[in-house]
CSV table of C-alpha atoms and ligand atoms in Angstrom, one decimal:
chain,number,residue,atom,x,y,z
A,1,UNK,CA,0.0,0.0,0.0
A,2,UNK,CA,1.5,3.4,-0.7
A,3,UNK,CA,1.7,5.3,2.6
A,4,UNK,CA,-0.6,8.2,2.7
A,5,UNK,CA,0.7,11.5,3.2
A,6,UNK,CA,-0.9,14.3,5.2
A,7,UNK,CA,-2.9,17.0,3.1
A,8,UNK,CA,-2.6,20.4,2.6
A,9,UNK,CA,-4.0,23.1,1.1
A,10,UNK,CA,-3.7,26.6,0.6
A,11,UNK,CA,-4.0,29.5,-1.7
A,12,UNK,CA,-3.4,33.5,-2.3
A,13,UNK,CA,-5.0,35.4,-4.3
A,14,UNK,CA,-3.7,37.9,-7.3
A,15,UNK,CA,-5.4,40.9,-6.1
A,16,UNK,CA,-2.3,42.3,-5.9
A,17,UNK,CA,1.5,42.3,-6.0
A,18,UNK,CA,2.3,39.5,-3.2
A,19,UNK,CA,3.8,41.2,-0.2
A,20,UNK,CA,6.1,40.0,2.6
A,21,UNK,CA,3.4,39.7,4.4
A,22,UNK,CA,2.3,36.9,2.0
A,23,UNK,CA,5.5,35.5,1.8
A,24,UNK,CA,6.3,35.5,5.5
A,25,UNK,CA,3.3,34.3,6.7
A,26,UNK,CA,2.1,31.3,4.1
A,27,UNK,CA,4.3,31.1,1.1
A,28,UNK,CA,7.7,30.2,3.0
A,29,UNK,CA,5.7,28.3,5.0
A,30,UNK,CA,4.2,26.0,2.1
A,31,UNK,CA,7.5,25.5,1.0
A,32,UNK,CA,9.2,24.1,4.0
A,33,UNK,CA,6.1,21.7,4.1
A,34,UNK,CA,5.6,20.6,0.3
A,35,UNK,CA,8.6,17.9,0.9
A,36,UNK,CA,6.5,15.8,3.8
A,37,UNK,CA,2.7,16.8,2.5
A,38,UNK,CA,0.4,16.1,-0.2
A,39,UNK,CA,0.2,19.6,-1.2
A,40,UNK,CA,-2.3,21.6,-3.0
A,41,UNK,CA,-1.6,25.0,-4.3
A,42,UNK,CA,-3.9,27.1,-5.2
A,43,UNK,CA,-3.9,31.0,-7.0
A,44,UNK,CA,-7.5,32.0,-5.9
A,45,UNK,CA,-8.6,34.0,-8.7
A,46,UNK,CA,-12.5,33.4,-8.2
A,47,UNK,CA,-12.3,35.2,-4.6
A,48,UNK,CA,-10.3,37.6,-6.5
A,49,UNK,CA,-13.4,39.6,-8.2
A,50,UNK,CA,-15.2,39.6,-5.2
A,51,UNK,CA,-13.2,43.3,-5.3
A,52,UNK,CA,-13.4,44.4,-8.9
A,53,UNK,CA,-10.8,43.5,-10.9
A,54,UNK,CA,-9.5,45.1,-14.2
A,55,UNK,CA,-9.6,41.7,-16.4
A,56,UNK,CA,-6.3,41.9,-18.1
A,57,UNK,CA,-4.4,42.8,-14.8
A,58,UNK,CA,-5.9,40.0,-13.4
A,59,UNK,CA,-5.2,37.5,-15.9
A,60,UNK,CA,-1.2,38.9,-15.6
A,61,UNK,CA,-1.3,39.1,-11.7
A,62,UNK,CA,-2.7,35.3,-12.3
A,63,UNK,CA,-0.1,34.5,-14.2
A,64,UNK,CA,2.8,36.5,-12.0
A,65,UNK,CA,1.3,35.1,-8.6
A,66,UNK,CA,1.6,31.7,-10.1
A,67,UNK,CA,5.3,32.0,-11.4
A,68,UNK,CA,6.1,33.9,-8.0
A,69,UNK,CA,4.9,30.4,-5.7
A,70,UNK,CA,7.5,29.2,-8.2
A,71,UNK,CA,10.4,31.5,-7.7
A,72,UNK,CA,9.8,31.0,-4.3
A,73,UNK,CA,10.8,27.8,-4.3
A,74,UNK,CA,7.2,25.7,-4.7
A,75,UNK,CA,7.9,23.1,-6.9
A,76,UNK,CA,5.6,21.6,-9.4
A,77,UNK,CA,6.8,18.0,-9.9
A,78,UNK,CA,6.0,17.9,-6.0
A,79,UNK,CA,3.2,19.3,-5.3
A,80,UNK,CA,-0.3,20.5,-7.6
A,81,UNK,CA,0.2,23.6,-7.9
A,82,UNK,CA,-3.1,25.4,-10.3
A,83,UNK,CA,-5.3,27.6,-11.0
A,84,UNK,CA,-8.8,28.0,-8.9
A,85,UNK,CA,-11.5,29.0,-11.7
A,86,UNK,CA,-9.4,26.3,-13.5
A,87,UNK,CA,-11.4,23.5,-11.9
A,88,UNK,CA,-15.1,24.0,-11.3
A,89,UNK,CA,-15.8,21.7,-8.9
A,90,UNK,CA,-14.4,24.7,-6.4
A,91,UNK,CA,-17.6,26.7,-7.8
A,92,UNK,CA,-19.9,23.8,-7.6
A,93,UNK,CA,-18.8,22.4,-4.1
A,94,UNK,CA,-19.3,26.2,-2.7
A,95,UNK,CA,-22.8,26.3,-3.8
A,96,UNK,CA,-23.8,23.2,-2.2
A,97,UNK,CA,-21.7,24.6,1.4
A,98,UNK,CA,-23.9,27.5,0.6
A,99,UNK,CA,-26.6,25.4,1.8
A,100,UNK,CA,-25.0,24.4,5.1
A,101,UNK,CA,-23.5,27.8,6.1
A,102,UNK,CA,-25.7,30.1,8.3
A,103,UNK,CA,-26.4,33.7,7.6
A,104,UNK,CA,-25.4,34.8,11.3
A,105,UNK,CA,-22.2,33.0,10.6
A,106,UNK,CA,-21.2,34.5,7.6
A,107,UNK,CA,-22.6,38.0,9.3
A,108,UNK,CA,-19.9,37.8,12.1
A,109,UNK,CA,-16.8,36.8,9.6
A,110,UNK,CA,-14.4,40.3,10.5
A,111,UNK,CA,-12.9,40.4,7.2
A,112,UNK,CA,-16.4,40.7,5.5
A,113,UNK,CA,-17.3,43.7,7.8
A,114,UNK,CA,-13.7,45.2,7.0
A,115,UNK,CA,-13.7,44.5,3.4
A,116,UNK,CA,-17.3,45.9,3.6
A,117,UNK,CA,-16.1,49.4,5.1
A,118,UNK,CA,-13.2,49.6,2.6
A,119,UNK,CA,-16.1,48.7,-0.4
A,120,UNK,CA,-18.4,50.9,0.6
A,121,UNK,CA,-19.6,51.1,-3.0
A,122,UNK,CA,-19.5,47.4,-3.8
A,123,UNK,CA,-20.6,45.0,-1.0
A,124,UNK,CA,-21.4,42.3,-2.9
A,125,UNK,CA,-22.7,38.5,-2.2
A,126,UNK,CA,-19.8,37.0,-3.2
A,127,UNK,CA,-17.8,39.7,-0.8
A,128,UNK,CA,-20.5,37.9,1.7
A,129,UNK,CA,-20.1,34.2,0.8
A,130,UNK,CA,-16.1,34.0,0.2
A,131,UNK,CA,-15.4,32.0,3.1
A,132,UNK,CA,-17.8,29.5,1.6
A,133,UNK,CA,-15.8,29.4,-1.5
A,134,UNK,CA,-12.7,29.2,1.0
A,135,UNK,CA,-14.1,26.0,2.7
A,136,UNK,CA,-14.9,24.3,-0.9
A,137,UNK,CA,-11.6,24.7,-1.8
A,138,UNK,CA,-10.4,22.7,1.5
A,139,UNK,CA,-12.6,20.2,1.6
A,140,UNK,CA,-12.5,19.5,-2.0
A,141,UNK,CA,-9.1,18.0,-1.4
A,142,UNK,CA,-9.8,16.9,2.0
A,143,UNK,CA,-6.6,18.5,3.4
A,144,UNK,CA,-5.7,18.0,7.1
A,145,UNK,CA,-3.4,20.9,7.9
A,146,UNK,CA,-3.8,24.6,5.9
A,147,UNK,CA,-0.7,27.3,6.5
A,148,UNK,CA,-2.2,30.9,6.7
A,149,UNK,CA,-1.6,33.9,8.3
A,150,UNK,CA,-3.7,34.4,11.7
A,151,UNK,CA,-6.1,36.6,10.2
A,152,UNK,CA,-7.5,33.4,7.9
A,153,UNK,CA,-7.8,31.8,11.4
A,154,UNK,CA,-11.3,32.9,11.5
A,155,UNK,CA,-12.0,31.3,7.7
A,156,UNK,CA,-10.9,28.0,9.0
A,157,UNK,CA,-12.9,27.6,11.6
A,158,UNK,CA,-15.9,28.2,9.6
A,159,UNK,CA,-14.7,25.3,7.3
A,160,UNK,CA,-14.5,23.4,9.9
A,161,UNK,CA,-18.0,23.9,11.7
A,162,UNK,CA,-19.3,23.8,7.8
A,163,UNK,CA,-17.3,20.6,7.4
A,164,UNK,CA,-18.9,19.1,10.9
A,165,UNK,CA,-22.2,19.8,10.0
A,166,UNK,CA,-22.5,18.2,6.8
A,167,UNK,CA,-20.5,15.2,8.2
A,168,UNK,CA,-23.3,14.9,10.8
A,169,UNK,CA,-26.6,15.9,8.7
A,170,UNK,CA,-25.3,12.6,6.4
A,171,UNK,CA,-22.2,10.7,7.2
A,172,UNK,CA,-18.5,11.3,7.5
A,173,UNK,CA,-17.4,13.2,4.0
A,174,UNK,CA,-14.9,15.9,4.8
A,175,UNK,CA,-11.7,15.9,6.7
A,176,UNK,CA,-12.1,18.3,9.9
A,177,UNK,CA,-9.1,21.1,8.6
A,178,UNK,CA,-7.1,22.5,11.0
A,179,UNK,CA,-5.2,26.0,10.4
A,180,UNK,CA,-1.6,26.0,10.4
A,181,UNK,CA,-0.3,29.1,11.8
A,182,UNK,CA,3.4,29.7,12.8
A,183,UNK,CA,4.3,32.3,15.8
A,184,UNK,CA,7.2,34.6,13.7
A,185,UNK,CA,5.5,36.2,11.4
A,186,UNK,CA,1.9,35.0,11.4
A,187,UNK,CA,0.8,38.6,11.5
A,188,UNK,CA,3.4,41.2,9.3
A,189,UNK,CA,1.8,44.6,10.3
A,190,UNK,CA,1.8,47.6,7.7
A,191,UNK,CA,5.1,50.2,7.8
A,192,UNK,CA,3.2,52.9,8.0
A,193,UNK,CA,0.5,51.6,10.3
A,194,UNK,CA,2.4,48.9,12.3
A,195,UNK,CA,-1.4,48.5,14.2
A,196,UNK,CA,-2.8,47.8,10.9
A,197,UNK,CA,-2.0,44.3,8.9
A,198,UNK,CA,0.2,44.7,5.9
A,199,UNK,CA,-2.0,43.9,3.1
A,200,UNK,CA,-1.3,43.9,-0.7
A,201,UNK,CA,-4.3,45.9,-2.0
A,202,UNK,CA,-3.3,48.8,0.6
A,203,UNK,CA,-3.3,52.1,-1.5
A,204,UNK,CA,-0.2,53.3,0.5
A,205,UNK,CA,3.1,51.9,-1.6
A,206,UNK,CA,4.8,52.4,1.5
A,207,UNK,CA,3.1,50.5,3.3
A,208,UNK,CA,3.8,47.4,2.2
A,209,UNK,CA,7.0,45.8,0.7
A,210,UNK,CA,6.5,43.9,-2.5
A,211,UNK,CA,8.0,40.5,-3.1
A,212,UNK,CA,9.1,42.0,-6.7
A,213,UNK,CA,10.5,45.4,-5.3
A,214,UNK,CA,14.0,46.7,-5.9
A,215,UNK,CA,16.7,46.9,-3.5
A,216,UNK,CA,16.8,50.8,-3.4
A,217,UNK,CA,12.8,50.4,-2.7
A,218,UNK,CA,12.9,48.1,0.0
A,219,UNK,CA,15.3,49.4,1.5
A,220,UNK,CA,13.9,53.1,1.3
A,221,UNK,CA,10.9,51.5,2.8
A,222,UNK,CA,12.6,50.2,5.7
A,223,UNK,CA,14.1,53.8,6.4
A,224,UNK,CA,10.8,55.5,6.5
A,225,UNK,CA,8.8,52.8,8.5
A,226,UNK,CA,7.1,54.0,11.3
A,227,UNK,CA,9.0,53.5,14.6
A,228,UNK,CA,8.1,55.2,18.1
A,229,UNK,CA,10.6,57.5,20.1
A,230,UNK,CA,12.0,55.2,22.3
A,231,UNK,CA,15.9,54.7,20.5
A,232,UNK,CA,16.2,51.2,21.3
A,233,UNK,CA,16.1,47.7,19.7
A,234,UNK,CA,13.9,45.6,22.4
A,235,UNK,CA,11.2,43.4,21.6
A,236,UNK,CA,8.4,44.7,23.4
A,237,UNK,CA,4.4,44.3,21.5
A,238,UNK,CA,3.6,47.3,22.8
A,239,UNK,CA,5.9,49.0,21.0
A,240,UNK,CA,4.2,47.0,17.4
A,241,UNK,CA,6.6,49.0,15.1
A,242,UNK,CA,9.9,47.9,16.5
A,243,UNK,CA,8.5,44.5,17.1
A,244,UNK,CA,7.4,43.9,13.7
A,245,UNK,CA,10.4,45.1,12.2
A,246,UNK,CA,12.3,42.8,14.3
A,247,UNK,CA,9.4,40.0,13.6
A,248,UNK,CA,10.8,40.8,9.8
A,249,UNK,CA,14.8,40.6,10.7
A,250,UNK,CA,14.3,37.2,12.8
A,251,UNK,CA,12.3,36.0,9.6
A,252,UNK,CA,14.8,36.8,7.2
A,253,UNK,CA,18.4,35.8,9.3
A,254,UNK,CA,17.0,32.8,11.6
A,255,UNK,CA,18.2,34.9,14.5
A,256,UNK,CA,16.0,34.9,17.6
A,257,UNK,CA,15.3,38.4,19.3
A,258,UNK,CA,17.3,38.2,22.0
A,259,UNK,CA,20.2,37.9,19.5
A,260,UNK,CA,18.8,41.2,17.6
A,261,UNK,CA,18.1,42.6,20.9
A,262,UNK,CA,22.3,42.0,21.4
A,263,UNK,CA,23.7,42.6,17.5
A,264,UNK,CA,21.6,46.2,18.1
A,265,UNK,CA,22.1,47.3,21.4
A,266,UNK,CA,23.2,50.5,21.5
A,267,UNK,CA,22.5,50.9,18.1
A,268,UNK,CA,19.8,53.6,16.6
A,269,UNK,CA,16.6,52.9,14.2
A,270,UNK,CA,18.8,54.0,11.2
A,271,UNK,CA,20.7,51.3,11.3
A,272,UNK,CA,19.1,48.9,12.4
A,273,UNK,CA,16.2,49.3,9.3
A,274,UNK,CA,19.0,49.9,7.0
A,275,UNK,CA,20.1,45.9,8.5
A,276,UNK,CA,16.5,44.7,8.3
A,277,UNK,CA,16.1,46.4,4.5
A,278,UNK,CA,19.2,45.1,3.6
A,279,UNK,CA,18.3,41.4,5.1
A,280,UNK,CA,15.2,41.3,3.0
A,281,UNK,CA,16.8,42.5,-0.2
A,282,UNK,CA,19.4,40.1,0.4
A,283,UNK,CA,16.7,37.0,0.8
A,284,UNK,CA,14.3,38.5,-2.2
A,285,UNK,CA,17.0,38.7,-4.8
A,286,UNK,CA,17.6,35.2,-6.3
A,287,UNK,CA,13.7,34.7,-5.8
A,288,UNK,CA,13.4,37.7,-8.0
A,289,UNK,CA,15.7,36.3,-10.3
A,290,UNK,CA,13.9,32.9,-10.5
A,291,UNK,CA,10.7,35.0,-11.1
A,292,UNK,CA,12.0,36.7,-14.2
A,293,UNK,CA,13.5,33.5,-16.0
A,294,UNK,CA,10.2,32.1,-15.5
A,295,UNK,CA,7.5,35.2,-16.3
A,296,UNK,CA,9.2,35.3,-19.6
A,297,UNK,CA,8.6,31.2,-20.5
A,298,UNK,CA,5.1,31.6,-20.8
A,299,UNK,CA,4.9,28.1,-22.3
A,300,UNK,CA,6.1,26.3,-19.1
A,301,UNK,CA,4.0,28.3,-17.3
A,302,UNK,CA,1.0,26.9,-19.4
A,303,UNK,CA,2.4,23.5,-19.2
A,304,UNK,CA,2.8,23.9,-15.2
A,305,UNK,CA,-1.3,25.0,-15.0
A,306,UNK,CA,-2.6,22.2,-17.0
A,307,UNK,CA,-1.3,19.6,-15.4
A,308,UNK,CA,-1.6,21.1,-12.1
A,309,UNK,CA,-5.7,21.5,-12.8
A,310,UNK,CA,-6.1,18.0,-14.5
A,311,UNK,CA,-4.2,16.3,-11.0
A,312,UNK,CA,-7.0,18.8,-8.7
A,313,UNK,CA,-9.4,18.3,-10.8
A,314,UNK,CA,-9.2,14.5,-10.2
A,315,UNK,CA,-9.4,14.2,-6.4
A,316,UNK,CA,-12.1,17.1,-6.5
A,317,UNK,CA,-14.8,15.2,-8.5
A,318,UNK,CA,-14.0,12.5,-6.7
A,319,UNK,CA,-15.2,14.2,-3.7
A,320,UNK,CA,-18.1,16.3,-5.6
A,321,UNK,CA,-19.6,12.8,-6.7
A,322,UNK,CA,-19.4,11.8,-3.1
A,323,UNK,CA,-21.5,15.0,-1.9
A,324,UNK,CA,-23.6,15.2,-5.0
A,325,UNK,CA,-24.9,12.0,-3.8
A,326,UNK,CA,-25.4,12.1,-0.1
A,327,UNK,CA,-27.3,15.5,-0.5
A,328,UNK,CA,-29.8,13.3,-3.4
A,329,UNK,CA,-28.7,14.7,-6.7
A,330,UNK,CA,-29.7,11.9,-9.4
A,331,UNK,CA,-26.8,10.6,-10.8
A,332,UNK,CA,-26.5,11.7,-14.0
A,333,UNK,CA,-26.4,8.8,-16.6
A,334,UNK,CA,-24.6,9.8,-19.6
B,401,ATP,P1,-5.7,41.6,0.2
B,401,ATP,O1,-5.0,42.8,0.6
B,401,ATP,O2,-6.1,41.6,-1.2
B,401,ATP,O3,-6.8,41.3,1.1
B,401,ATP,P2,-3.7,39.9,1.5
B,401,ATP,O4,-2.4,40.6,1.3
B,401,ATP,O5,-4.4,40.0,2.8
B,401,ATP,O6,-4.7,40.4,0.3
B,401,ATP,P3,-4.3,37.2,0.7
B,401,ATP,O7,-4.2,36.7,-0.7
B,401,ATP,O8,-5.7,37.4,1.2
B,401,ATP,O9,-3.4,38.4,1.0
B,401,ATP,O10,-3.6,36.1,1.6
B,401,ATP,C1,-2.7,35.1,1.2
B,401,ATP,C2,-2.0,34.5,2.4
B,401,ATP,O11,-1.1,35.4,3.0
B,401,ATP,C3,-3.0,34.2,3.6
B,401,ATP,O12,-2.6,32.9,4.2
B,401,ATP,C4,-2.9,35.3,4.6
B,401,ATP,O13,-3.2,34.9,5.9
B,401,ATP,C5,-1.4,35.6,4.4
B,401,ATP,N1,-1.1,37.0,4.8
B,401,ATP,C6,-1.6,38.1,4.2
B,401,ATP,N2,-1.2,39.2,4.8
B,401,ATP,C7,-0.4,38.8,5.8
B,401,ATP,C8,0.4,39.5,6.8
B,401,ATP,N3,0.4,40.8,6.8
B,401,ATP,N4,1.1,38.7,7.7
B,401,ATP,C9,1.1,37.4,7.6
B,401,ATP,N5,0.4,36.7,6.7
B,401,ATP,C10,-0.3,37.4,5.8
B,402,LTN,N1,-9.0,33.7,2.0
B,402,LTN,C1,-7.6,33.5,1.9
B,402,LTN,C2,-7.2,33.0,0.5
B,402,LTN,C3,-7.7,31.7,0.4
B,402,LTN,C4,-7.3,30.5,1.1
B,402,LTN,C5,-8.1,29.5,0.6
B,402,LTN,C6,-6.3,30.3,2.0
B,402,LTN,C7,-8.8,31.3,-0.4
B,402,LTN,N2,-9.0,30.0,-0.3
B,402,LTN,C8,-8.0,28.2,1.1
B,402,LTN,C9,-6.2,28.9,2.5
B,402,LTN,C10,-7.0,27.9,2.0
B,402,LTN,C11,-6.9,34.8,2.1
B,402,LTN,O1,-5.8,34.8,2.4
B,402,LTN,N3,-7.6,35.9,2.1
């Protein structure tokens, strides 16, 4: 019998340039666990354009996200790594969840009711239902374990009351997910807002350092990142600036903060964001590299989303077919 890994799922989506924020708190994390999981990786396009999208930036953000799991160091031959509106069956499973899912639950989600004050203008359903989307696309693949950053904490447990529920209306379908969250770096906080999360649709450029940003900008960003007037290098949460700056440096050297806390005593802001800039350029460049050889080989790229949707696409029906018939669909005879 072939031994059976451990699932796992996760996903980003392109509404954006992918930020350390992303990178720290899920994609570095997927990588380290792609060698000891049956991964599924995911570029979540359909909860994309639940904010409105212009269509050709998001077919190229598609595109870029995708190539920058790659440069990143996700690897294709090991894990299924694909395209969301790609397979369906994410669509189809989420309108059947749909049915299990409670208004009051979805009413209390806190990224609906901040993503509703930053739409004003556009609080759609989907903007509503995403985290019933988000639990299709686990549950599809029956994964066991799903890296995030905290604030998707809140997401997962949804899944897994949805995932309880149905398992108890009928019988045992879904896997019961559980969120994979690790302590450095499960929350990057904005640079200019270091109480506010650093998010890659956040109109401020300074805000947030991109994945794909040069040297002179990250490290410009750095500089100008909002500290408080204490002058010294301790980690302290109430002082959130400092501390996620240092959350950043640990992240990016493997040192622990009581070795920052010693490499910068006595040492002012300057230099020490000049170090943490610096560390980051230093860890972003050959992923940048990587990214460019591969944004420009289209082909492979093609290649790469293909197969990656035919392998989902196989373990999703599965689990569709399984649903479609406990709930009392007719089967379809063809
Ligand atoms: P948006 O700004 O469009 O809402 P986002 O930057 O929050 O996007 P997502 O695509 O929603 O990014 O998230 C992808 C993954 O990155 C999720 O697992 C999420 O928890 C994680 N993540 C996002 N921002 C941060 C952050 N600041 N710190 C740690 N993890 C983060
Ligand atoms: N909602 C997530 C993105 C996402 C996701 C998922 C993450 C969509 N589907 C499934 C993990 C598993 C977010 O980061 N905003």
């Amino acid at each position: 019998m072939e031994d059976k890994k451990k699932v796992i799922f996760s996903g980003a989506q392109p509404s954006g340039k992918l930020s350390i924020g992303n990178y720290i708190g899920a994609l570095k994390n997927w990588v380290d666990l792609q060698n000891d999981y049956d991964c599924y990786y995911c570029v979540v396009d359909m909860h994309a354009i639940t904010v409105r999208q212009e269509p050709a930036e998001l077919r190229r953000r598609t595109l870029e996200t995708l190539a920058i799991y790659m440069a990143c160091g996700i690897d294709p031959e090991k894990v299924t790594l694909f395209v969301q509106s790609h397979v369906p069956a994410h669509a189809e499973l989420s309108w059947v969840l749909g049915c299990y899912t409670m208004f009051g639950e979805l009413s209390r989600m806190t990224q609906f009711k901040e993503k509703s004050r930053k739409y004003e203008n556009n609080i759609n359903a989907g903007l509503f239902t995403y985290p019933v989307l988000m639990a299709a696309d686990i549950l599809l693949y029956n994964a066991d374990l799903v890296p995030v950053g905290v604030d998707q904490t809140q997401h997962i447990e949804l899944a897994r009351n949805i995932a309880q529920r149905f398992n108890q209306v009928y019988s045992p379908t879904f896997v019961v997910p559980e969120g994979y969250v690790t302590k450095a770096g499960a929350k990057i906080m904005s640079l200019q807002d270091p109480e506010k999360k650093m998010s890659k649709s956040d109109p401020n450029p300074n805000a947030n350092v991109n994945i794909l940003d040069s040297r002179d900008d990250i490290i410009r960003k750095f500089k100008r990142a909002v500290t408080d007037s204490e002058a010294c290098i301790k980690y302290d949460p109430a002082r959130p600036g400092i501390a996620n700056l240092m959350s950043i440096y640990s992240v990016f050297t493997g040192k622990s903060f009581e070795e920052i806390e010693r490499e910068f005593d006595g040492v002012g802001y300057g230099d020490f964001k000049l170090a943490v800039g610096e560390a980051c350029a230093d860890t972003l460049a050959p992923i940048q590299e990587r990214f460019n050889q591969l944004i420009a080989d289209k082909d492979y790229l093609d290649s790469v989303m293909k197969n990656g949707a035919e392998k989902a696409a196989r373990t999703a029906y599965r689990t569709l077919s399984k649903v479609y018939k406990k709930v009392g669909f007719l089967p379809y005879v063809r």
